[in-house]
Coordinates of N, CA and C in Angstrom, one line a residue:
M236 N 149.9 48.0 10.3 CA 149.8 47.7 11.7 C 149.0 48.8 12.4
A237 N 148.0 48.3 13.1 CA 147.1 49.3 13.8 C 147.8 49.9 15.0
M238 N 147.5 51.2 15.2 CA 148.2 51.9 16.3 C 147.1 52.5 17.2
C239 N 147.3 52.4 18.5 CA 146.4 53.0 19.5 C 146.8 54.4 19.7
T240 N 145.8 55.3 19.4 CA 146.1 56.8 19.6 C 145.0 57.4 20.5
R241 N 145.2 58.6 21.0 CA 144.2 59.3 21.7 C 143.9 60.6 21.0
S242 N 142.7 61.1 21.2 CA 142.3 62.4 20.5 C 143.0 63.5 21.2
L243 N 143.6 64.4 20.3 CA 144.3 65.6 20.8 C 143.6 66.8 20.3
K244 N 143.2 67.7 21.2 CA 142.6 69.0 20.8 C 143.6 70.1 20.9
M245 N 143.9 70.7 19.8 CA 145.0 71.7 19.8 C 144.4 73.1 20.1
P246 N 145.0 73.8 21.1 CA 144.6 75.1 21.4 C 144.5 76.0 20.2
A247 N 143.6 77.0 20.2 CA 143.4 77.9 19.0 C 144.6 78.6 18.6
R248 N 145.4 79.1 19.6 CA 146.6 79.9 19.3 C 147.6 79.1 18.4
Y249 N 147.7 77.7 18.7 CA 148.6 76.9 17.9 C 148.0 76.6 16.5
R250 N 146.7 76.5 16.4 CA 146.1 76.3 15.1 C 146.3 77.6 14.2
R251 N 146.2 78.8 14.8 CA 146.5 80.0 14.1 C 148.0 80.0 13.6
S252 N 148.9 79.6 14.5 CA 150.3 79.6 14.1 C 150.6 78.7 13.0
V253 N 150.0 77.5 13.0 CA 150.2 76.5 12.0 C 149.6 77.0 10.6
S254 N 148.4 77.6 10.7 CA 147.8 78.1 9.5 C 148.5 79.3 8.9
A255 N 149.2 80.0 9.8 CA 150.0 81.2 9.3 C 151.4 80.8 8.7
G256 N 151.7 79.5 8.8 CA 152.9 79.0 8.2 C 154.1 78.9 9.2
V257 N 153.8 79.1 10.5 CA 154.9 79.0 11.5 C 155.2 77.5 11.7
G258 N 154.3 76.8 11.5 CA 153.9 75.5 11.7 C 154.5 74.3 12.1
G259 N 155.2 73.6 11.1 CA 155.6 72.2 11.4 C 156.3 72.0 12.7
G260 N 157.3 72.9 13.0 CA 158.0 72.7 14.2 C 157.2 72.9 15.5
V261 N 156.3 73.9 15.5 CA 155.4 74.1 16.6 C 154.5 72.9 16.8
L262 N 153.9 72.5 15.7 CA 153.0 71.3 15.8 C 153.7 70.1 16.3
A263 N 154.9 69.8 15.8 CA 155.7 68.6 16.3 C 156.0 68.7 17.7
A264 N 156.4 69.9 18.2 CA 156.8 70.1 19.6 C 155.5 69.9 20.5
L265 N 154.4 70.4 20.1 CA 153.2 70.3 20.8 C 152.7 68.8 21.0
L266 N 152.8 68.1 19.8 CA 152.4 66.7 19.9 C 153.3 65.9 20.8
A267 N 154.6 66.2 20.7 CA 155.6 65.5 21.6 C 155.3 65.7 23.1
L268 N 155.0 67.0 23.4 CA 154.7 67.3 24.8 C 153.4 66.6 25.3
L269 N 152.4 66.6 24.5 CA 151.1 66.0 24.9 C 151.3 64.5 25.0
L270 N 152.0 63.9 24.0 CA 152.1 62.4 24.1 C 153.0 61.9 25.2
A271 N 154.0 62.8 25.6 CA 154.9 62.5 26.7 C 154.3 62.7 28.1
A272 N 153.2 63.4 28.1 CA 152.6 63.7 29.4 C 152.1 62.4 30.1
P273 N 152.1 62.3 31.4 CA 151.7 61.1 32.1 C 150.2 60.9 31.9
D274 N 149.7 59.7 31.9 CA 148.3 59.4 31.7 C 147.6 59.7 33.0
A275 N 146.7 60.7 32.9 CA 146.0 61.2 34.1 C 144.9 60.2 34.5
T276 N 144.6 59.2 33.7 CA 143.6 58.2 34.1 C 144.2 57.0 34.8
A277 N 145.6 56.9 35.0 CA 146.2 55.8 35.6 C 146.1 55.8 37.1
G278 N 146.0 54.6 37.7 CA 146.0 54.6 39.1 C 147.4 54.3 39.7
E279 N 147.5 54.4 41.0 CA 148.8 54.1 41.7 C 148.5 53.4 43.1
I280 N 149.5 52.7 43.5 CA 149.5 52.1 44.8 C 150.6 52.8 45.6
R281 N 150.2 53.3 46.8 CA 151.2 53.9 47.7 C 151.4 52.9 48.8
A282 N 152.5 52.2 48.7 CA 152.8 51.1 49.6 C 153.7 51.5 50.8
A283 N 153.4 50.9 52.0 CA 154.3 51.2 53.1 C 154.5 49.8 53.8
V284 N 155.8 49.5 54.1 CA 156.2 48.3 54.7 C 156.9 48.5 56.0
R285 N 156.4 47.9 57.0 CA 157.0 48.0 58.4 C 157.2 46.6 59.0
D286 N 158.1 46.6 60.0 CA 158.3 45.3 60.7 C 157.4 45.3 61.9
R287 N 157.5 44.2 62.6 CA 156.5 44.0 63.7 C 156.7 45.0 64.9
D288 N 157.8 45.7 64.9 CA 158.0 46.7 65.9 C 157.5 48.1 65.3
G289 N 157.0 48.1 64.1 CA 156.5 49.4 63.6 C 157.6 50.2 62.9
K290 N 158.8 49.6 62.7 CA 159.8 50.4 62.0 C 159.8 50.2 60.5
P291 N 160.1 51.2 59.8 CA 160.0 51.1 58.3 C 161.1 50.1 57.8
V292 N 160.7 49.4 56.8 CA 161.6 48.4 56.2 C 162.1 48.9 54.8
A293 N 163.4 49.1 54.7 CA 164.0 49.5 53.4 C 164.3 48.2 52.6
D294 N 164.5 48.4 51.3 CA 164.9 47.3 50.4 C 163.8 46.2 50.3
A295 N 162.6 46.5 50.6 CA 161.5 45.5 50.3 C 160.9 45.7 48.9
V296 N 160.7 44.7 48.2 CA 160.2 44.7 46.9 C 158.7 44.5 46.9
V297 N 157.9 45.5 46.4 CA 156.4 45.4 46.4 C 156.0 45.1 44.9
V298 N 155.2 44.1 44.7 CA 154.8 43.7 43.4 C 153.3 43.6 43.3
A299 N 152.8 44.2 42.2 CA 151.3 44.1 42.0 C 151.1 43.3 40.7
V300 N 150.4 42.2 40.8 CA 150.1 41.3 39.7 C 148.6 41.5 39.3
P301 N 148.3 42.0 38.0 CA 147.0 42.1 37.6 C 146.2 40.8 37.6
A302 N 144.9 40.9 38.0 CA 144.1 39.7 38.0 C 143.9 39.2 36.6
A303 N 143.9 40.1 35.6 CA 143.7 39.7 34.2 C 144.9 39.2 33.6
G304 N 146.0 39.1 34.3 CA 147.3 38.5 33.7 C 148.4 39.6 33.6
T305 N 149.6 39.2 33.3 CA 150.7 40.1 33.3 C 151.2 40.5 31.9
A306 N 150.4 40.3 30.9 CA 150.8 40.7 29.6 C 151.1 42.2 29.6
S307 N 152.2 42.6 29.0 CA 152.6 44.0 29.0 C 153.4 44.3 27.7
A308 N 153.2 45.6 27.2 CA 153.9 46.0 26.0 C 155.3 46.6 26.4
S309 N 155.6 46.6 27.7 CA 156.8 47.2 28.1 C 158.1 46.4 27.7
H310 N 159.2 47.1 27.6 CA 160.4 46.4 27.2 C 161.4 46.5 28.3
P311 N 161.7 45.4 29.0 CA 162.5 45.4 30.2 C 163.9 46.1 30.1
G312 N 164.6 45.9 29.0 CA 165.8 46.6 28.8 C 167.0 46.1 29.6
V313 N 167.9 47.0 30.0 CA 169.1 46.6 30.7 C 169.2 47.3 32.0
A314 N 169.6 46.6 33.1 CA 169.8 47.1 34.4 C 171.2 46.9 34.8
E315 N 171.6 47.4 36.0 CA 173.0 47.4 36.4 C 173.1 47.0 37.8
E316 N 174.0 46.0 38.1 CA 174.3 45.6 39.5 C 175.8 45.8 39.6
D317 N 176.2 46.9 40.3 CA 177.5 47.3 40.4 C 178.3 46.6 41.6
Q318 N 179.6 46.7 41.6 CA 180.4 46.2 42.7 C 181.3 47.4 43.1
R319 N 181.1 47.9 44.3 CA 181.9 49.0 44.8 C 182.2 48.8 46.3
N320 N 183.4 49.1 46.6 CA 183.9 49.0 48.0 C 183.6 47.5 48.5
K321 N 183.8 46.6 47.6 CA 183.6 45.1 47.9 C 182.2 44.8 48.4
E322 N 181.2 45.5 47.8 CA 179.8 45.2 48.0 C 179.0 45.2 46.7
F323 N 177.9 44.5 46.7 CA 177.0 44.6 45.5 C 176.1 45.9 45.7
V324 N 176.0 46.7 44.7 CA 175.3 47.9 44.8 C 174.4 48.0 43.5
P325 N 173.0 48.0 43.8 CA 172.3 48.0 45.0 C 172.3 46.6 45.7
H326 N 172.0 46.6 47.0 CA 172.0 45.3 47.7 C 170.8 44.5 47.2
V327 N 169.7 45.2 46.8 CA 168.5 44.5 46.2 C 168.2 45.2 44.9
L328 N 168.2 44.4 43.8 CA 167.8 45.0 42.5 C 166.6 44.3 42.0
P329 N 165.4 45.0 41.9 CA 164.2 44.4 41.3 C 164.2 44.7 39.8
V330 N 163.9 43.7 39.0 CA 163.8 43.8 37.6 C 162.6 43.0 37.1
Q331 N 162.2 43.3 35.9 CA 161.1 42.5 35.2 C 161.8 41.3 34.5
A332 N 161.1 40.2 34.4 CA 161.6 39.1 33.6 C 161.8 39.5 32.2
G333 N 163.0 39.1 31.7 CA 163.4 39.5 30.3 C 164.4 40.6 30.4
T334 N 164.8 41.1 31.6 CA 165.8 42.1 31.7 C 167.2 41.5 31.6
R335 N 168.1 42.3 31.0 CA 169.5 41.9 31.0 C 170.2 42.8 32.0
V336 N 171.1 42.2 32.8 CA 171.7 42.9 33.9 C 173.2 42.9 33.6
S337 N 173.8 44.1 33.7 CA 175.3 44.2 33.5 C 175.9 44.2 34.9
F338 N 177.1 43.7 35.1 CA 177.8 43.6 36.4 C 179.1 44.3 36.3
P339 N 179.2 45.6 36.3 CA 180.5 46.3 36.3 C 181.2 46.2 37.6
N340 N 182.5 46.1 37.5 CA 183.3 46.0 38.7 C 184.1 47.3 38.8
N341 N 183.7 48.2 39.8 CA 184.3 49.5 39.9 C 185.3 49.5 41.0
D342 N 185.7 48.3 41.6 CA 186.8 48.2 42.6 C 188.1 48.1 41.8
N343 N 189.2 48.3 42.6 CA 190.5 48.2 42.0 C 191.1 46.8 42.2
I344 N 190.2 45.9 42.5 CA 190.6 44.5 42.6 C 189.6 43.7 41.8
R345 N 189.9 42.4 41.5 CA 189.0 41.6 40.7 C 188.0 40.9 41.6
H346 N 186.8 40.6 41.0 CA 185.7 39.9 41.7 C 185.3 38.7 40.8
H347 N 184.7 37.7 41.5 CA 184.2 36.5 40.8 C 182.8 36.3 41.2
V348 N 181.9 36.8 40.3 CA 180.4 36.8 40.6 C 179.8 35.5 40.2
Y349 N 178.9 35.0 41.0 CA 178.2 33.8 40.7 C 176.8 33.7 41.4
S350 N 176.0 32.8 40.9 CA 174.7 32.4 41.6 C 174.4 31.0 41.3
F351 N 173.9 30.3 42.4 CA 173.5 28.9 42.2 C 171.9 28.9 42.4
S352 N 171.3 30.0 42.3 CA 169.8 30.0 42.5 C 169.1 29.3 41.3
P353 N 168.0 28.6 41.6 CA 167.3 27.9 40.6 C 166.8 28.8 39.5
A354 N 166.4 30.0 39.9 CA 165.8 31.0 38.9 C 166.9 31.4 37.9
K355 N 168.2 31.4 38.2 CA 169.2 31.7 37.3 C 170.6 31.3 37.9
T356 N 171.2 30.3 37.3 CA 172.5 29.9 37.7 C 173.5 30.4 36.6
F357 N 174.5 31.2 37.1 CA 175.5 31.7 36.2 C 176.8 32.0 37.0
E358 N 177.9 32.3 36.2 CA 179.2 32.6 36.8 C 179.9 33.5 35.9
L359 N 180.5 34.6 36.5 CA 181.4 35.5 35.8 C 182.8 35.3 36.4
P360 N 183.6 34.5 35.8 CA 185.0 34.3 36.4 C 185.7 35.6 36.7
L361 N 186.7 35.4 37.6 CA 187.5 36.6 38.1 C 187.7 37.6 37.0
Y362 N 187.3 38.9 37.3 CA 187.4 39.9 36.3 C 187.4 41.3 36.9
S363 N 187.9 42.3 36.1 CA 187.8 43.7 36.5 C 187.1 44.4 35.3
G364 N 186.7 45.6 35.6 CA 186.0 46.3 34.5 C 184.5 45.8 34.3
T365 N 184.1 45.8 33.1 CA 182.7 45.4 32.8 C 182.7 44.2 31.8
P366 N 182.0 43.1 32.2 CA 182.0 42.0 31.2 C 181.3 42.4 29.9
A367 N 181.7 41.8 28.8 CA 181.3 42.2 27.5 C 179.8 42.0 27.3
S368 N 179.2 41.0 27.9 CA 177.8 40.7 27.7 C 177.0 40.7 29.0
P369 N 175.9 41.4 29.1 CA 175.1 41.4 30.3 C 174.4 40.0 30.4
V370 N 173.9 39.7 31.6 CA 173.3 38.4 31.9 C 171.7 38.5 31.8
L371 N 171.1 37.6 31.0 CA 169.6 37.7 30.8 C 169.0 37.0 32.0
F372 N 168.0 37.6 32.6 CA 167.2 37.1 33.7 C 165.8 36.9 33.2
D373 N 165.5 35.7 32.7 CA 164.2 35.5 32.0 C 163.2 34.7 32.8
K374 N 163.5 34.3 34.0 CA 162.6 33.5 34.8 C 162.3 34.2 36.1
P375 N 161.1 34.4 36.5 CA 160.8 35.0 37.8 C 161.3 34.2 38.9
G376 N 161.7 35.0 40.0 CA 162.3 34.3 41.2 C 163.3 35.2 41.8
V377 N 163.9 34.7 42.9 CA 164.9 35.5 43.6 C 166.3 34.9 43.3
I378 N 167.2 35.7 42.9 CA 168.6 35.3 42.6 C 169.5 35.8 43.7
V379 N 170.2 34.9 44.4 CA 171.2 35.3 45.4 C 172.6 35.4 44.7
L380 N 173.2 36.6 44.9 CA 174.5 36.8 44.3 C 175.6 36.6 45.3
G381 N 176.7 36.1 44.9 CA 177.9 35.9 45.7 C 179.2 36.2 45.0
C382 N 180.3 36.4 45.7 CA 181.6 36.6 45.2 C 182.5 35.5 45.7
N383 N 183.2 34.8 44.9 CA 184.1 33.7 45.3 C 185.3 34.1 46.1
I384 N 185.6 35.4 46.0 CA 186.8 36.0 46.7 C 186.4 36.6 48.0
H385 N 185.2 37.2 48.1 CA 184.8 38.0 49.3 C 183.5 37.4 49.8
D386 N 183.6 36.6 50.9 CA 182.4 35.8 51.3 C 181.3 36.7 51.8
W387 N 181.6 37.9 52.3 CA 180.5 38.7 52.8 C 179.7 39.4 51.7
M388 N 180.2 39.4 50.5 CA 179.5 40.0 49.4 C 178.3 39.2 49.0
V389 N 177.1 39.7 49.4 CA 175.9 39.1 49.0 C 174.9 40.1 48.5
G390 N 174.3 39.8 47.4 CA 173.3 40.7 46.8 C 172.2 39.9 46.3
Y391 N 171.1 40.6 45.9 CA 169.9 39.9 45.5 C 169.3 40.6 44.2
I392 N 168.9 39.8 43.3 CA 168.1 40.3 42.1 C 166.7 39.6 42.2
Y393 N 165.7 40.5 42.3 CA 164.3 40.0 42.4 C 163.8 40.1 41.0
V394 N 163.4 39.0 40.3 CA 162.9 39.0 39.0 C 161.4 38.9 39.0
S395 N 160.7 39.9 38.6 CA 159.2 39.9 38.7 C 158.5 39.5 37.4
E396 N 157.5 38.7 37.6 CA 156.7 38.4 36.4 C 155.8 39.5 35.9
S397 N 155.6 40.5 36.8 CA 154.8 41.7 36.5 C 155.6 42.9 36.2
P398 N 155.2 43.8 35.4 CA 155.9 45.1 35.2 C 155.6 46.1 36.2
H399 N 154.8 45.8 37.2 CA 154.4 46.7 38.2 C 155.0 46.3 39.5
F400 N 156.1 47.0 39.8 CA 156.9 46.7 41.1 C 157.7 48.0 41.5
A401 N 158.1 48.0 42.7 CA 158.9 49.1 43.2 C 159.6 48.6 44.5
K402 N 160.7 49.3 44.9 CA 161.5 49.0 46.1 C 161.3 50.1 47.1
T403 N 161.2 49.7 48.3 CA 161.0 50.7 49.4 C 162.3 51.4 49.7
G404 N 162.2 52.7 50.1 CA 163.3 53.5 50.5 C 163.5 53.3 52.0
A405 N 164.4 54.2 52.6 CA 164.7 54.2 54.0 C 163.4 54.4 54.8
D406 N 162.4 55.1 54.3 CA 161.2 55.3 55.0 C 160.2 54.2 54.9
G407 N 160.6 53.1 54.2 CA 159.7 52.0 54.1 C 158.6 52.2 53.1
K408 N 158.7 53.2 52.3 CA 157.6 53.5 51.3 C 158.0 53.3 49.9
A409 N 157.0 53.0 49.0 CA 157.3 52.9 47.6 C 156.0 53.2 46.9
T410 N 156.1 53.7 45.7 CA 154.9 54.0 44.9 C 154.9 53.3 43.6
L411 N 153.9 52.5 43.3 CA 153.7 51.8 42.0 C 152.7 52.7 41.2
G412 N 153.2 53.3 40.1 CA 152.4 54.2 39.3 C 152.1 53.7 38.0
G413 N 151.2 54.4 37.3 CA 150.9 54.0 35.9 C 150.1 52.7 35.8
L414 N 149.3 52.3 36.8 CA 148.6 51.1 36.8 C 147.2 51.3 36.2
P415 N 146.8 50.4 35.2 CA 145.4 50.4 34.8 C 144.5 50.0 35.9
G416 N 143.3 50.6 36.0 CA 142.4 50.3 37.1 C 142.0 48.9 37.0
G417 N 141.8 48.3 38.2 CA 141.3 46.9 38.2 C 141.8 46.2 39.5
D418 N 141.6 44.9 39.5 CA 142.0 44.1 40.7 C 143.4 43.5 40.5
Y419 N 144.1 43.6 41.6 CA 145.5 43.2 41.7 C 145.8 42.3 42.9
T420 N 146.8 41.4 42.8 CA 147.4 40.7 43.9 C 148.7 41.5 44.3
L421 N 148.7 41.9 45.5 CA 149.9 42.6 46.0 C 150.8 41.7 46.9
R422 N 152.1 41.7 46.6 CA 153.0 40.9 47.4 C 154.2 41.7 47.8
V423 N 154.8 41.2 48.9 CA 156.0 41.9 49.4 C 157.1 40.9 49.6
W424 N 158.3 41.2 49.2 CA 159.5 40.3 49.4 C 160.6 41.1 50.0
H425 N 161.4 40.5 50.9 CA 162.6 41.1 51.4 C 163.6 40.0 51.7
P426 N 164.9 40.3 51.6 CA 165.9 39.3 51.9 C 165.8 38.6 53.2
Q427 N 165.3 39.3 54.2 CA 165.2 38.8 55.6 C 163.8 38.4 55.9
L428 N 162.9 38.3 54.9 CA 161.5 38.0 55.1 C 161.3 36.7 55.9
E429 N 160.5 36.7 56.9 CA 160.2 35.5 57.7 C 159.0 34.8 57.0
G430 N 159.2 33.6 56.6 CA 158.1 32.9 55.9 C 158.2 33.2 54.4
G431 N 157.3 32.6 53.7 CA 157.3 32.8 52.2 C 156.6 34.1 51.7
E432 N 157.0 34.5 50.6 CA 156.5 35.7 49.9 C 154.9 35.6 49.8
Q433 N 154.5 34.4 49.4 CA 153.0 34.2 49.2 C 152.2 34.5 50.4
A434 N 152.8 34.4 51.6 CA 152.0 34.7 52.8 C 151.7 36.1 52.9
T435 N 152.4 37.0 52.2 CA 152.1 38.4 52.2 C 151.1 38.9 51.2
A436 N 150.6 37.9 50.3 CA 149.7 38.3 49.3 C 148.4 38.8 49.8
R437 N 147.9 39.8 49.1 CA 146.5 40.4 49.4 C 145.9 40.9 48.2
Q438 N 144.6 40.9 48.1 CA 143.9 41.4 47.0 C 143.6 42.9 47.2
L439 N 143.8 43.7 46.1 CA 143.7 45.1 46.1 C 143.0 45.6 44.9
A440 N 142.0 46.5 45.0 CA 141.4 47.1 43.9 C 142.0 48.5 43.7
V441 N 142.5 48.7 42.5 CA 143.2 50.0 42.1 C 142.2 50.8 41.2
P442 N 142.0 52.0 41.6 CA 141.1 52.9 40.8 C 141.7 53.2 39.5
S443 N 140.9 53.5 38.5 CA 141.4 53.9 37.2 C 142.1 55.3 37.2
S444 N 141.8 56.1 38.2 CA 142.4 57.4 38.4 C 142.5 57.6 39.9
G445 N 143.7 58.0 40.4 CA 143.9 58.2 41.8 C 144.7 57.1 42.5
A446 N 144.9 57.2 43.8 CA 145.8 56.3 44.5 C 145.0 55.5 45.6
V447 N 145.6 54.4 45.9 CA 145.1 53.5 47.0 C 146.3 53.2 47.9
D448 N 146.1 53.3 49.2 CA 147.2 53.1 50.2 C 147.2 51.6 50.5
A449 N 148.4 51.0 50.7 CA 148.5 49.6 51.1 C 149.6 49.5 52.1
A450 N 149.3 49.2 53.3 CA 150.3 49.1 54.4 C 150.4 47.6 54.7
T451 N 151.7 47.1 54.8 CA 152.0 45.7 55.1 C 153.0 45.6 56.2
T452 N 152.7 44.7 57.1 CA 153.6 44.4 58.2 C 154.2 43.0 58.0
I453 N 155.6 42.9 58.1 CA 156.2 41.7 57.8 C 157.2 41.4 59.0
G454 N 157.4 40.1 59.2 CA 158.4 39.6 60.2 C 159.8 39.5 59.5
L455 N 160.8 39.8 60.2 CA 162.2 39.7 59.7 C 163.0 38.8 60.5
V456 N 163.9 38.0 59.8 CA 164.8 37.1 60.5 C 166.2 37.9 60.5
P457 N 167.1 37.5 61.4 CA 168.4 38.1 61.5 C 169.2 38.0 60.2
D458 N 170.1 38.9 59.9 CA 170.9 38.9 58.7 C 172.1 38.0 59.0
F459 N 172.2 36.9 58.3 CA 173.3 35.9 58.6 C 174.5 36.0 57.7
R460 N 174.6 37.2 57.1 CA 175.8 37.3 56.2 C 177.1 37.2 56.9
A461 N 178.1 36.7 56.2 CA 179.5 36.5 56.8 C 180.0 37.9 57.2
R462 N 180.8 37.9 58.2 CA 181.4 39.2 58.7 C 182.4 39.7 57.7
R463 N 182.3 41.0 57.4 CA 183.3 41.6 56.5 C 184.7 41.6 57.0
A464 N 185.6 41.3 56.1 CA 187.0 41.2 56.5 C 187.5 42.6 56.9
P465 N 188.6 42.6 57.7 CA 189.2 43.9 58.1 C 189.6 44.8 56.9
T466 N 189.8 46.1 57.1 CA 190.2 47.0 56.0 C 191.6 46.7 55.5
P467 N 191.9 47.0 54.3 CA 193.2 46.8 53.7 C 194.3 47.3 54.6
G468 N 195.4 46.5 54.7 CA 196.5 46.9 55.5 C 196.4 46.4 56.9
R469 N 195.2 45.8 57.2 CA 195.0 45.2 58.6 C 194.6 43.7 58.4
G470 N 195.1 43.1 57.4 CA 194.7 41.7 57.3 C 193.5 41.5 56.4
G471 N 193.0 42.5 55.7 CA 191.9 42.3 54.8 C 192.3 41.8 53.4
Y472 N 191.3 41.6 52.6 CA 191.6 41.2 51.2 C 190.5 41.6 50.3

């Protein structure tokens, strides 16, 4: 099987150490450090998302789709959508298609997690602890999570077709790093996004080395989640 490698030039002091017999361990450590170093030729997108009043928007998912296609050698792996204090944590979880998501319940009561979303319909009947098997999310789209016991518990899993995505923090900013240079379509999604995600799409040229800034303004609709029940001991559940 062919492997893609890059040329490594060893400093003279390490060549002397190896030739003197100090060698194998030093050489292995040097190679590990060089191969683990970030690719200096990769580009990045510094995204900023604000609402129409100019306020930063947290929990917005920013996705960059390469014009050449979304083929990637990355392995999505496993992510986690927790349940704590009768809430889904995180409120928005972005993952790449092919990711398996675990749903641990860290509350001292049982939850019943479900979704009727077209991108993934599933149900985890009333349980505590961690279900034995994570759920595979293999189709791009937005999955709305709910709990059959607590109506206000709503969470979102955004499944991206591209490996290049990030979620904004409280400052409305997110960085998409390690991008090969080229043309991309940039999109933004948020649970309260007004209109469709495709309306936010824009073309962006990413340099092979360095960063490009991308500011997006979106409209938001009110949050229509059910009101949280009172605290335990005061009629809550």
